[in-house]
JSON list of C-alpha atoms in Angstrom, two decimals:
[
{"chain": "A", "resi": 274, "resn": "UNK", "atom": "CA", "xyz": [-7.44, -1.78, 17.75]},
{"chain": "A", "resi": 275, "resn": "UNK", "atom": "CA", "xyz": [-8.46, 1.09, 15.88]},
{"chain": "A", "resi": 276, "resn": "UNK", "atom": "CA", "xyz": [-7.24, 2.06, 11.75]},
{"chain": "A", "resi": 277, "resn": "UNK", "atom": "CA", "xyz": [-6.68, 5.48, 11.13]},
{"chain": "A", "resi": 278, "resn": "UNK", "atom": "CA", "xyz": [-6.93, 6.80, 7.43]},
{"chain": "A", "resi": 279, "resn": "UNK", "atom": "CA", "xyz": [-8.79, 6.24, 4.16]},
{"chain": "A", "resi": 280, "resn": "UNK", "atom": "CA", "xyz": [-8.43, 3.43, 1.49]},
{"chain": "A", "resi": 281, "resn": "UNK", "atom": "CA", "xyz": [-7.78, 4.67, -1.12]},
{"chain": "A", "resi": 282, "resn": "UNK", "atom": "CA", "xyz": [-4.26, 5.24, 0.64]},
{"chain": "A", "resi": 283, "resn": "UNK", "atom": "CA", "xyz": [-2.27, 1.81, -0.90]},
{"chain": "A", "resi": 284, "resn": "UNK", "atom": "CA", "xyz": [-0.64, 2.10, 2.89]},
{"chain": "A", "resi": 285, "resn": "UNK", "atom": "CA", "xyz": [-3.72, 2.30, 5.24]},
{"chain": "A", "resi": 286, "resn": "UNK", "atom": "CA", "xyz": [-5.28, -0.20, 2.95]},
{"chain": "A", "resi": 287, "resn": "UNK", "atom": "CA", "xyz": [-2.57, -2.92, 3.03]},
{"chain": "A", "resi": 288, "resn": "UNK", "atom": "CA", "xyz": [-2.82, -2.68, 6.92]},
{"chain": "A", "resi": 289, "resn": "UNK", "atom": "CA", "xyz": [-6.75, -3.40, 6.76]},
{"chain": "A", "resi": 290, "resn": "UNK", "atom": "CA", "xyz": [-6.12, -6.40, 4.63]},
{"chain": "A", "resi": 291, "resn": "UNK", "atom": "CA", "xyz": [-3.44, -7.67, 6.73]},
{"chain": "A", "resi": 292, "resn": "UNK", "atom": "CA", "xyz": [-5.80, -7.26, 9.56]},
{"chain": "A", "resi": 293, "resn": "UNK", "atom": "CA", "xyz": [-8.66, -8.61, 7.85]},
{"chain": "A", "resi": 294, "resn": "UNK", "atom": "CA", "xyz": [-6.33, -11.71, 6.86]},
{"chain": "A", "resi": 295, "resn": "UNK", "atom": "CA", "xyz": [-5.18, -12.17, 10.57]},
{"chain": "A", "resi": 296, "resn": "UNK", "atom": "CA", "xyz": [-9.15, -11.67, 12.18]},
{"chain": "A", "resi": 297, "resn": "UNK", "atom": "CA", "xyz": [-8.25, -9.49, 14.06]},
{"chain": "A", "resi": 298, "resn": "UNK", "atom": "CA", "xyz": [-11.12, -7.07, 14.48]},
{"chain": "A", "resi": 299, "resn": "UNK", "atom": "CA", "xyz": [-10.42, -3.00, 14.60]},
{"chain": "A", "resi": 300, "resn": "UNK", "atom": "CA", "xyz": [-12.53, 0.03, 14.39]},
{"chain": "A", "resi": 301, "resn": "UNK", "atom": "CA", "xyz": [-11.74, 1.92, 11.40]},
{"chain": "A", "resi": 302, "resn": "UNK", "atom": "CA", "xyz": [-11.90, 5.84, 11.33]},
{"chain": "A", "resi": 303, "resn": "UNK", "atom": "CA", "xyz": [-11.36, 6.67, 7.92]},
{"chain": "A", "resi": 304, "resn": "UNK", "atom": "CA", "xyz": [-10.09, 10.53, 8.44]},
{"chain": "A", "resi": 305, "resn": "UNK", "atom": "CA", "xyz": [-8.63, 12.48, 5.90]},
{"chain": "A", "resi": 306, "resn": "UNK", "atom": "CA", "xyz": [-5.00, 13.97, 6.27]},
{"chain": "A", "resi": 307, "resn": "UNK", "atom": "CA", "xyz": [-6.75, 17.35, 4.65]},
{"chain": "A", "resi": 308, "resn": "UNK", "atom": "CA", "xyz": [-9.93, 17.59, 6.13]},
{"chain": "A", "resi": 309, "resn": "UNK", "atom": "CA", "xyz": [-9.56, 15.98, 9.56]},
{"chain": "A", "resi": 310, "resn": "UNK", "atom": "CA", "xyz": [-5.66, 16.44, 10.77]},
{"chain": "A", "resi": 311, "resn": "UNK", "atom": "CA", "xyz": [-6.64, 17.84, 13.61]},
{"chain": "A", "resi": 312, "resn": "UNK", "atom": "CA", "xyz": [-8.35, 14.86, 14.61]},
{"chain": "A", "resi": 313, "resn": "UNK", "atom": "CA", "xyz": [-5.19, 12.59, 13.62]},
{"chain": "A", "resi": 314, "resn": "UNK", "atom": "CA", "xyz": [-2.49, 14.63, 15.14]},
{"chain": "A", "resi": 315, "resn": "UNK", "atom": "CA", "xyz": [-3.02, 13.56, 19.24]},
{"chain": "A", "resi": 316, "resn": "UNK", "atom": "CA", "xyz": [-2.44, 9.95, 17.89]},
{"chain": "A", "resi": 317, "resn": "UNK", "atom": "CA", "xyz": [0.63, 11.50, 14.91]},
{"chain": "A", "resi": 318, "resn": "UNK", "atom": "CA", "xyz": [1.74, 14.88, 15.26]},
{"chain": "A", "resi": 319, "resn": "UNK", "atom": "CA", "xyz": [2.67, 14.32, 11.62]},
{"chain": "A", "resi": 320, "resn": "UNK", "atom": "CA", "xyz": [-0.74, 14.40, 10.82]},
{"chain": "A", "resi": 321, "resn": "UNK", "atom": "CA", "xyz": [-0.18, 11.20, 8.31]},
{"chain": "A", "resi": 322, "resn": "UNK", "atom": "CA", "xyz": [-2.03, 7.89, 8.21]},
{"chain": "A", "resi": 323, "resn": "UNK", "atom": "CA", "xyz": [-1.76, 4.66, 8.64]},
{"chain": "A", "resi": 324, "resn": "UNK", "atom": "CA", "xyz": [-2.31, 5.07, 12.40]},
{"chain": "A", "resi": 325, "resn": "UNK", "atom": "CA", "xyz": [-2.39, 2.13, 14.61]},
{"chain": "A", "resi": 326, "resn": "UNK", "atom": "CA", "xyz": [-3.73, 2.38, 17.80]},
{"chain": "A", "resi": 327, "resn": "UNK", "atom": "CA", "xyz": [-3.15, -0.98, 19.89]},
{"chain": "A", "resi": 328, "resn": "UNK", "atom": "CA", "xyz": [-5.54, -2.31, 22.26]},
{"chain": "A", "resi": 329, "resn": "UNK", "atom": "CA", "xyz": [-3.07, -1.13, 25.33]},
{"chain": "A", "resi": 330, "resn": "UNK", "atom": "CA", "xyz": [-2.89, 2.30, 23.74]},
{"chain": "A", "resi": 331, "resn": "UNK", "atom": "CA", "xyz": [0.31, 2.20, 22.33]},
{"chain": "A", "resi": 332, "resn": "UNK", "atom": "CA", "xyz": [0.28, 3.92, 18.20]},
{"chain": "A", "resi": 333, "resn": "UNK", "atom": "CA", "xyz": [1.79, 2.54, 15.32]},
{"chain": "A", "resi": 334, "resn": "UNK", "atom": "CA", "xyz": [2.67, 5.45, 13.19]},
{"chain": "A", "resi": 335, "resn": "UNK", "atom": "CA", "xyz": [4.08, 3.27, 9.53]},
{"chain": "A", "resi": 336, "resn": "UNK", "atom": "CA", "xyz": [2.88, 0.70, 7.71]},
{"chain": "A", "resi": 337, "resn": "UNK", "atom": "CA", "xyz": [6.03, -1.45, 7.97]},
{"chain": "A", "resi": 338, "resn": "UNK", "atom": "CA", "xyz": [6.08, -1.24, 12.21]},
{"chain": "A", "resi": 339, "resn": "UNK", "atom": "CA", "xyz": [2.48, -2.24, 12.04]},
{"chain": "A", "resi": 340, "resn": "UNK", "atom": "CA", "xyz": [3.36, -5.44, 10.13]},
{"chain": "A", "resi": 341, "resn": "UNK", "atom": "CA", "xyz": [6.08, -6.24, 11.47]},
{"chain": "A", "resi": 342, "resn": "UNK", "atom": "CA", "xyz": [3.40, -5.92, 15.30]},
{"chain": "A", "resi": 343, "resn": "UNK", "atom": "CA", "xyz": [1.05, -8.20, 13.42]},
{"chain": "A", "resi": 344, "resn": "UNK", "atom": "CA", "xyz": [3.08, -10.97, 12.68]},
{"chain": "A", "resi": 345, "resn": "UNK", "atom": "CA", "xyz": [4.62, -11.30, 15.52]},
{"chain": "A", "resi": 346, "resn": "UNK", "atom": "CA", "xyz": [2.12, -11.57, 17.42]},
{"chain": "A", "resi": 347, "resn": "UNK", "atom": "CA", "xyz": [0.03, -14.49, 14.34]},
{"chain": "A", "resi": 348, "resn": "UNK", "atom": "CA", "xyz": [0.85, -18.06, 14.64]},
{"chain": "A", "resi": 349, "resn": "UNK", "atom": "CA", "xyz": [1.04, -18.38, 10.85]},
{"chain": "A", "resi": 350, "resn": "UNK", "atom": "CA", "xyz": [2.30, -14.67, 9.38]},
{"chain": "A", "resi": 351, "resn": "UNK", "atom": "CA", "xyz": [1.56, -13.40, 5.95]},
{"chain": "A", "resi": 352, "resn": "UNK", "atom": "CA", "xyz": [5.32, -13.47, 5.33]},
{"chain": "A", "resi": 353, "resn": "UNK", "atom": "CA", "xyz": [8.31, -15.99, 5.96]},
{"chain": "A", "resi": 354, "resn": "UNK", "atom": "CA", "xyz": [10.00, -15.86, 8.95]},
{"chain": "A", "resi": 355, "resn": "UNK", "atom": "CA", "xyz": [13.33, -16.26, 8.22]},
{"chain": "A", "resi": 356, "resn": "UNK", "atom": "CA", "xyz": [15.34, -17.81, 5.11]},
{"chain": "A", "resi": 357, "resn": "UNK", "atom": "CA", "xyz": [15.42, -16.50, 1.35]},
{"chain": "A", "resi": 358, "resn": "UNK", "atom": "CA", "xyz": [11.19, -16.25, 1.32]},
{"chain": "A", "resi": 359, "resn": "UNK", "atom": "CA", "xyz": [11.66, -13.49, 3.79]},
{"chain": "A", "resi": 360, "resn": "UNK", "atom": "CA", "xyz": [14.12, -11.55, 1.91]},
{"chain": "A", "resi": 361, "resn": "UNK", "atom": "CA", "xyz": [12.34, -11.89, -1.19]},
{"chain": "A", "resi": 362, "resn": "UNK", "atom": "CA", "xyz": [9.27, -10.84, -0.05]},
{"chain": "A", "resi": 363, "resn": "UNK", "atom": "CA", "xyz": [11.25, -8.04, 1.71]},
{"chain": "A", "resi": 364, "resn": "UNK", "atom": "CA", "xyz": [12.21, -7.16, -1.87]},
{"chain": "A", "resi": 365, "resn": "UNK", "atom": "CA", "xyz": [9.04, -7.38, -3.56]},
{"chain": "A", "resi": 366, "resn": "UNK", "atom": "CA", "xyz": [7.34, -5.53, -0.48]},
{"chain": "A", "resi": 367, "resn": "UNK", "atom": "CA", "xyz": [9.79, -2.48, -0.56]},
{"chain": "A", "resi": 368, "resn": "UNK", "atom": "CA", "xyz": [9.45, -2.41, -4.29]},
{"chain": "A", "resi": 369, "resn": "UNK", "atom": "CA", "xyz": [5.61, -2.40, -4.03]},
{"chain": "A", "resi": 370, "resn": "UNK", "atom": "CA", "xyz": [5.55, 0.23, -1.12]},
{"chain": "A", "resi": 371, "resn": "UNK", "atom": "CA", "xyz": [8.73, 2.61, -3.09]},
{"chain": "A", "resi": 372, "resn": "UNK", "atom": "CA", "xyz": [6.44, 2.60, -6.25]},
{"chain": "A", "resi": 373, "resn": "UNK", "atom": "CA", "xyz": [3.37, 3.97, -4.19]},
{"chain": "A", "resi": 374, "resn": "UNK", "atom": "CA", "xyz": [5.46, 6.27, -2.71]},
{"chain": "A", "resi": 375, "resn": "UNK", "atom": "CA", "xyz": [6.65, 7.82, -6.13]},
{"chain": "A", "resi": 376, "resn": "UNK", "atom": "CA", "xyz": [3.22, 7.72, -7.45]},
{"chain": "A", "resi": 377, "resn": "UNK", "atom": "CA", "xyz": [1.71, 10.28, -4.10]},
{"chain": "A", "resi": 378, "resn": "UNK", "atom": "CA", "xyz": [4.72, 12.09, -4.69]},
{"chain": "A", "resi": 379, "resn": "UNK", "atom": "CA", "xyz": [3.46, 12.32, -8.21]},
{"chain": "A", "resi": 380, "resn": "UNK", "atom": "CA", "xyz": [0.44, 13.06, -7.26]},
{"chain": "A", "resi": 381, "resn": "UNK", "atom": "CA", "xyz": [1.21, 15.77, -5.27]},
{"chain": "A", "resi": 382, "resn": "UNK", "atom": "CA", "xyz": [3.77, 17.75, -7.05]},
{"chain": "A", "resi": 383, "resn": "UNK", "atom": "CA", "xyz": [0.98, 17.65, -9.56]},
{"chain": "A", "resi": 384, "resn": "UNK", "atom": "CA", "xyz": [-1.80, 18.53, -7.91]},
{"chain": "A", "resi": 385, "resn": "UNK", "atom": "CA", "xyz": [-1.05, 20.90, -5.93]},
{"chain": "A", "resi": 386, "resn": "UNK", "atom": "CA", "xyz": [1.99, 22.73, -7.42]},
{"chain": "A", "resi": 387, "resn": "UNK", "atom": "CA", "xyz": [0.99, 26.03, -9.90]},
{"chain": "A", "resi": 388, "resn": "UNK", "atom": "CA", "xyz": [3.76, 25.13, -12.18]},
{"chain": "A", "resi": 389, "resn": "UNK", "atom": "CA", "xyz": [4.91, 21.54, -11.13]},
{"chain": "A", "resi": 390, "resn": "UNK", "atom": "CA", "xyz": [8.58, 20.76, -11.86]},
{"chain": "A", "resi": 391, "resn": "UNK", "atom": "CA", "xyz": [9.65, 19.03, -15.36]},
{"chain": "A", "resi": 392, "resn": "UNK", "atom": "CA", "xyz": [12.55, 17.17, -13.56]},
{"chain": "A", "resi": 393, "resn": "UNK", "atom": "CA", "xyz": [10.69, 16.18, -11.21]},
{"chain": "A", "resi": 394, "resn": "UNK", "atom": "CA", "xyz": [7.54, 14.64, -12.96]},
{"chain": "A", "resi": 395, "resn": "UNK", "atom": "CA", "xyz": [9.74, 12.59, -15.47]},
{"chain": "A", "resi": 396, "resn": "UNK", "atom": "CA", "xyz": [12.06, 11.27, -12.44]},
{"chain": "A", "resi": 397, "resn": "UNK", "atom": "CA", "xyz": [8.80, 10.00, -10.63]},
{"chain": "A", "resi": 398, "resn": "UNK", "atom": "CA", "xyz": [7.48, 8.56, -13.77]},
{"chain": "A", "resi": 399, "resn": "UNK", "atom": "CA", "xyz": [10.51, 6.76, -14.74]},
{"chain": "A", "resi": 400, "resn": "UNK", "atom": "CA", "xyz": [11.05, 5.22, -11.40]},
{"chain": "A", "resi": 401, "resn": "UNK", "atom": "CA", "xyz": [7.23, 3.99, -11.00]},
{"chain": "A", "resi": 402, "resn": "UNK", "atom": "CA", "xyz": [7.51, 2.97, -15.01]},
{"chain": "A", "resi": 403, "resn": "UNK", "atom": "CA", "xyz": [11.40, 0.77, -14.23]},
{"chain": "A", "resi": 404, "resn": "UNK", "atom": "CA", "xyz": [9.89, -0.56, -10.99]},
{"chain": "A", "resi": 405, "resn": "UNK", "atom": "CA", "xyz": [6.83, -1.93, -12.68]},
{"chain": "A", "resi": 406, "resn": "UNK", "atom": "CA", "xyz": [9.12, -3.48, -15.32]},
{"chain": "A", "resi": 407, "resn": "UNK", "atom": "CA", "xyz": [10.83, -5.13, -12.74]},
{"chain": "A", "resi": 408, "resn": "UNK", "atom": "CA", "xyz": [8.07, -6.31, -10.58]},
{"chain": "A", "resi": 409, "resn": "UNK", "atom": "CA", "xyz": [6.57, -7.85, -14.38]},
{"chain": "A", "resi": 410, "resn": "UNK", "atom": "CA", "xyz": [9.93, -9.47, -14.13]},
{"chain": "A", "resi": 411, "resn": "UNK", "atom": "CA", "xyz": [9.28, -10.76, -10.89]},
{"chain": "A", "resi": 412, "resn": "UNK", "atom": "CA", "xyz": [5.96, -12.17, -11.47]},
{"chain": "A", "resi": 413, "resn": "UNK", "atom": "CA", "xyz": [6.74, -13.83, -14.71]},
{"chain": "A", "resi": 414, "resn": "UNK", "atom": "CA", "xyz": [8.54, -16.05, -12.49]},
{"chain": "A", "resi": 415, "resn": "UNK", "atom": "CA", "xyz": [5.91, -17.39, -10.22]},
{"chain": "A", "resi": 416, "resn": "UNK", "atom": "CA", "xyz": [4.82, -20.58, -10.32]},
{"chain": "A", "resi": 417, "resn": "UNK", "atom": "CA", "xyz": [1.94, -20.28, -8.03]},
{"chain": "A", "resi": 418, "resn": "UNK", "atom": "CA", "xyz": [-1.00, -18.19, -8.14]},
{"chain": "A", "resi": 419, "resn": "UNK", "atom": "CA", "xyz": [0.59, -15.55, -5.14]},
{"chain": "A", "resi": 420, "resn": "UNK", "atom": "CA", "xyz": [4.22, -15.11, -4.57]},
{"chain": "A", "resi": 421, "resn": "UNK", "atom": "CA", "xyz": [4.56, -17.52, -2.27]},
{"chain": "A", "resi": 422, "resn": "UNK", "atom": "CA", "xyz": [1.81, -20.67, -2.74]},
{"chain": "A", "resi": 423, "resn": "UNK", "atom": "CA", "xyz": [-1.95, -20.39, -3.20]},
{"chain": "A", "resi": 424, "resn": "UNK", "atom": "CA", "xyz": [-2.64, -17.72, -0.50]},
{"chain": "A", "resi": 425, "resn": "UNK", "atom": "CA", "xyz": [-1.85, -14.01, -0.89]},
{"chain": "A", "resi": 426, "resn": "UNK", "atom": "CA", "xyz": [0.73, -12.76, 1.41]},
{"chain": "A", "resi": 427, "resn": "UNK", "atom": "CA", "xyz": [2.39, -9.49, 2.61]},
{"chain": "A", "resi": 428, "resn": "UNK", "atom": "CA", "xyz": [4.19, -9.28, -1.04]},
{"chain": "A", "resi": 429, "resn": "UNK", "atom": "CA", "xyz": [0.82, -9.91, -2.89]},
{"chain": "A", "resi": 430, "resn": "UNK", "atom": "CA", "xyz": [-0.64, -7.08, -0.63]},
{"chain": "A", "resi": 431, "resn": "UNK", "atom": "CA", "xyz": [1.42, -4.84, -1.27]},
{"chain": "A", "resi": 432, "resn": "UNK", "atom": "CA", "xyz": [1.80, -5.14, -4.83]},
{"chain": "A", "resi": 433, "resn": "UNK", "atom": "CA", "xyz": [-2.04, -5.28, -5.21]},
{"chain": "A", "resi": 434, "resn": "UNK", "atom": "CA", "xyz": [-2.74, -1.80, -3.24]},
{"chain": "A", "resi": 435, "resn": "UNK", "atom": "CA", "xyz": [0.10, 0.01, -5.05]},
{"chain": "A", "resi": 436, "resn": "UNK", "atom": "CA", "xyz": [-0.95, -0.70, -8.57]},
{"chain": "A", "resi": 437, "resn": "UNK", "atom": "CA", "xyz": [-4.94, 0.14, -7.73]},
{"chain": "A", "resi": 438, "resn": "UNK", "atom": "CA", "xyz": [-3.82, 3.56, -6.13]},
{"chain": "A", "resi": 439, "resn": "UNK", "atom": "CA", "xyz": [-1.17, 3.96, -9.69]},
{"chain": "A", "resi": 440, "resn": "UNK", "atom": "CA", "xyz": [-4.02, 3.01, -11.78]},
{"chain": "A", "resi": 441, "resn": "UNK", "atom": "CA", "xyz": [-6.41, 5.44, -10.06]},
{"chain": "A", "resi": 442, "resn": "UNK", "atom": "CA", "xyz": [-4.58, 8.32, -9.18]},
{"chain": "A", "resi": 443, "resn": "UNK", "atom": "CA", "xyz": [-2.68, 8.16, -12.69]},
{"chain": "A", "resi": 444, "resn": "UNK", "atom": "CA", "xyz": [-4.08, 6.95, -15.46]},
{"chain": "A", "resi": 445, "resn": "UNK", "atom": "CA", "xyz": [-2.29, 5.78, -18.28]},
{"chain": "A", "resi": 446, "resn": "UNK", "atom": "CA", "xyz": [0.81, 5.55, -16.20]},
{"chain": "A", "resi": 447, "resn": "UNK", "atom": "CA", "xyz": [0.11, 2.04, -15.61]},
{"chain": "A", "resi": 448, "resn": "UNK", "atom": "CA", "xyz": [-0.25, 0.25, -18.92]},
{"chain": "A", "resi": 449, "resn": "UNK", "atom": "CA", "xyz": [-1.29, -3.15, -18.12]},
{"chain": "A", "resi": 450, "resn": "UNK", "atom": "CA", "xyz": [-0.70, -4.46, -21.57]},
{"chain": "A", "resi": 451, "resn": "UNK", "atom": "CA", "xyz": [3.60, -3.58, -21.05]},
{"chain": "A", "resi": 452, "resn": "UNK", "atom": "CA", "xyz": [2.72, -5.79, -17.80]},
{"chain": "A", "resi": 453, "resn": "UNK", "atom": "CA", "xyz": [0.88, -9.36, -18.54]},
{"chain": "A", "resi": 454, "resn": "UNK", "atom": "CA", "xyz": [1.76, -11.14, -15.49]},
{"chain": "A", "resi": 455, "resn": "UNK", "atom": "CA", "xyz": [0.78, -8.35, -12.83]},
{"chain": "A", "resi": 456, "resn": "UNK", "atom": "CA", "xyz": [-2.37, -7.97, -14.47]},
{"chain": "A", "resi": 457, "resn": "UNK", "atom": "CA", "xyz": [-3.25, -11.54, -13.75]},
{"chain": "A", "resi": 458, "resn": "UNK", "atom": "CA", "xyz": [-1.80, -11.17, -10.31]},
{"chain": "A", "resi": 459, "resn": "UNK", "atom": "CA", "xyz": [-3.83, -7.73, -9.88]},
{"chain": "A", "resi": 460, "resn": "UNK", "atom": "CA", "xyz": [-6.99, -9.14, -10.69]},
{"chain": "A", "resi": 461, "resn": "UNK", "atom": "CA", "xyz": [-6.28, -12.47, -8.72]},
{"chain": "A", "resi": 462, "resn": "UNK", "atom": "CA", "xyz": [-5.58, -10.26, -5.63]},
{"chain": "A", "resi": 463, "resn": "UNK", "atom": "CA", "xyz": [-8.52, -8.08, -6.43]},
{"chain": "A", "resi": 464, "resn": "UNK", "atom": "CA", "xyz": [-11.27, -10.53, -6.77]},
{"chain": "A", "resi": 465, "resn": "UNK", "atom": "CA", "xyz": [-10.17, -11.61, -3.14]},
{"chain": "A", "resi": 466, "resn": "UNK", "atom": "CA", "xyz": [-13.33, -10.94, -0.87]},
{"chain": "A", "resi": 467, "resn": "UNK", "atom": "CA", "xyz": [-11.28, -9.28, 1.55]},
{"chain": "A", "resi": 468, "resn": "UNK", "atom": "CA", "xyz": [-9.21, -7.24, -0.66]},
{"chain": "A", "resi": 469, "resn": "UNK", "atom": "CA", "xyz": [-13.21, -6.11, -1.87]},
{"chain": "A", "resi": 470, "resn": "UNK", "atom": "CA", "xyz": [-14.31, -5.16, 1.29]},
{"chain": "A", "resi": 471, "resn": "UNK", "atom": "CA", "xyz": [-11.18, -3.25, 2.36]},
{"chain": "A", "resi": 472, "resn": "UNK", "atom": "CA", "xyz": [-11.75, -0.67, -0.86]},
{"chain": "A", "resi": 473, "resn": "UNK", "atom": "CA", "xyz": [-12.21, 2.47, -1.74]},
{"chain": "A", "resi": 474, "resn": "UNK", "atom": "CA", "xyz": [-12.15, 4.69, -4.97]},
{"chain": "A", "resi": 475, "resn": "UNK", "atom": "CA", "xyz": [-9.07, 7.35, -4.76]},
{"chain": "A", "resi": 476, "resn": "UNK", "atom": "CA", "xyz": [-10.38, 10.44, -3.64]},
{"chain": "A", "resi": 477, "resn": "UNK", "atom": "CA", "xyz": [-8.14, 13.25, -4.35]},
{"chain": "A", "resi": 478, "resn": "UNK", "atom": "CA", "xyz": [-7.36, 15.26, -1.07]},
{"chain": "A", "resi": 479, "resn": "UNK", "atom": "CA", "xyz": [-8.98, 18.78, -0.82]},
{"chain": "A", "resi": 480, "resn": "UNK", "atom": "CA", "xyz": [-11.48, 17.64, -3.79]},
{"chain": "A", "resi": 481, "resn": "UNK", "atom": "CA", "xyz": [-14.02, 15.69, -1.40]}
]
């Protein structure tokens, strides 16, 4: 298989954990959306990333199709199959993946907006700031090191990559001290060897 995109993305990064966590082993080209587009667009016309390429040749263009490919073809997947673990980690996944959303969206409007809108800075803030409360919420209530026993999962992945890409692409919008119980979880996923090799510092696009 072959990874398309860069790290510091909290989408093309949760796929290279999941792989990493499955052993399956994939080439990763770690192409810009700015820089090289033109090299991403015969595989996604939408010149975006993650891009999955399968071994039969067959491209994954979203992070959610390319997990839901993954477990179904693992004997033991990162997630429930069925039953209330699966649709809380559904939760706790879409959560994750909405607030990493909000914060490019941020991100962009921004950085690359002359006069960025008001409305639309405070609306992304206060959606990343209630759905970090809520997550907190969430996590208080664990009563194992990862969501779901002693072994991160697809929810622990997912919450992990969005708060390092909040963190680094916005600063003090992630107060860790308003959050206790992710931080713990944060730096539990973190330390991970895995989640270490499958890393890198947020570049910001057209900067590098």
């Amino acid at each position: 298989m072959i990874l398309i995109g860069q790290y510091d993305s909290p989408f093309v990064r949760r796929v290279g954990i999941a792989l990493t966590l499955y052993g399956i082993g994939f080439e990763h080209k770690p192409w810009s959306t700015f820089r090289e587009g033109d090299k991403i667009a015969p595989y996604n016309p939408l010149r975006r990333v993650p891009v999955l390429v399968l071994d039969d040749g067959e491209v994954l263009i979203d992070s959610p199709t390319m997990i839901d490919y993954l477990d179904a073809q693992a004997v033991v997947p990162l997630m429930a199959r069925r039953g209330v673990d699966r649709q809380k980690a559904l939760y706790i996944m879409a959560l994750a993946t909405g607030l990493a959303d909000k914060a490019v969206s941020l991100f962009y409007e921004q950085a690359f907006h002359p006069a960025p809108s008001d409305l639309w800075v405070d609306r992304c803030r206060q959606q990343i700031t209630e759905g970090l409360a809520v997550l907190e919420s969430e996590c208080l209530r664990l009563t194992t090191q990862f969501w779901f026993g002693e072994q991160p999962g697809h929810a622990d992945i997912a919450v992990a990559c969005a708060l390092r890409f909040i963190a680094e692409a916005h600063g003090g919008l992630l107060d860790f001290k308003a959050c206790p119980a992710l931080e713990a979880h944060h730096q539990a996923c973190e330390a991970l060897p895995v989640f270490q090799a499958i890393a890198q510092t947020f570049s910001p696009p057209g900067r590098s």
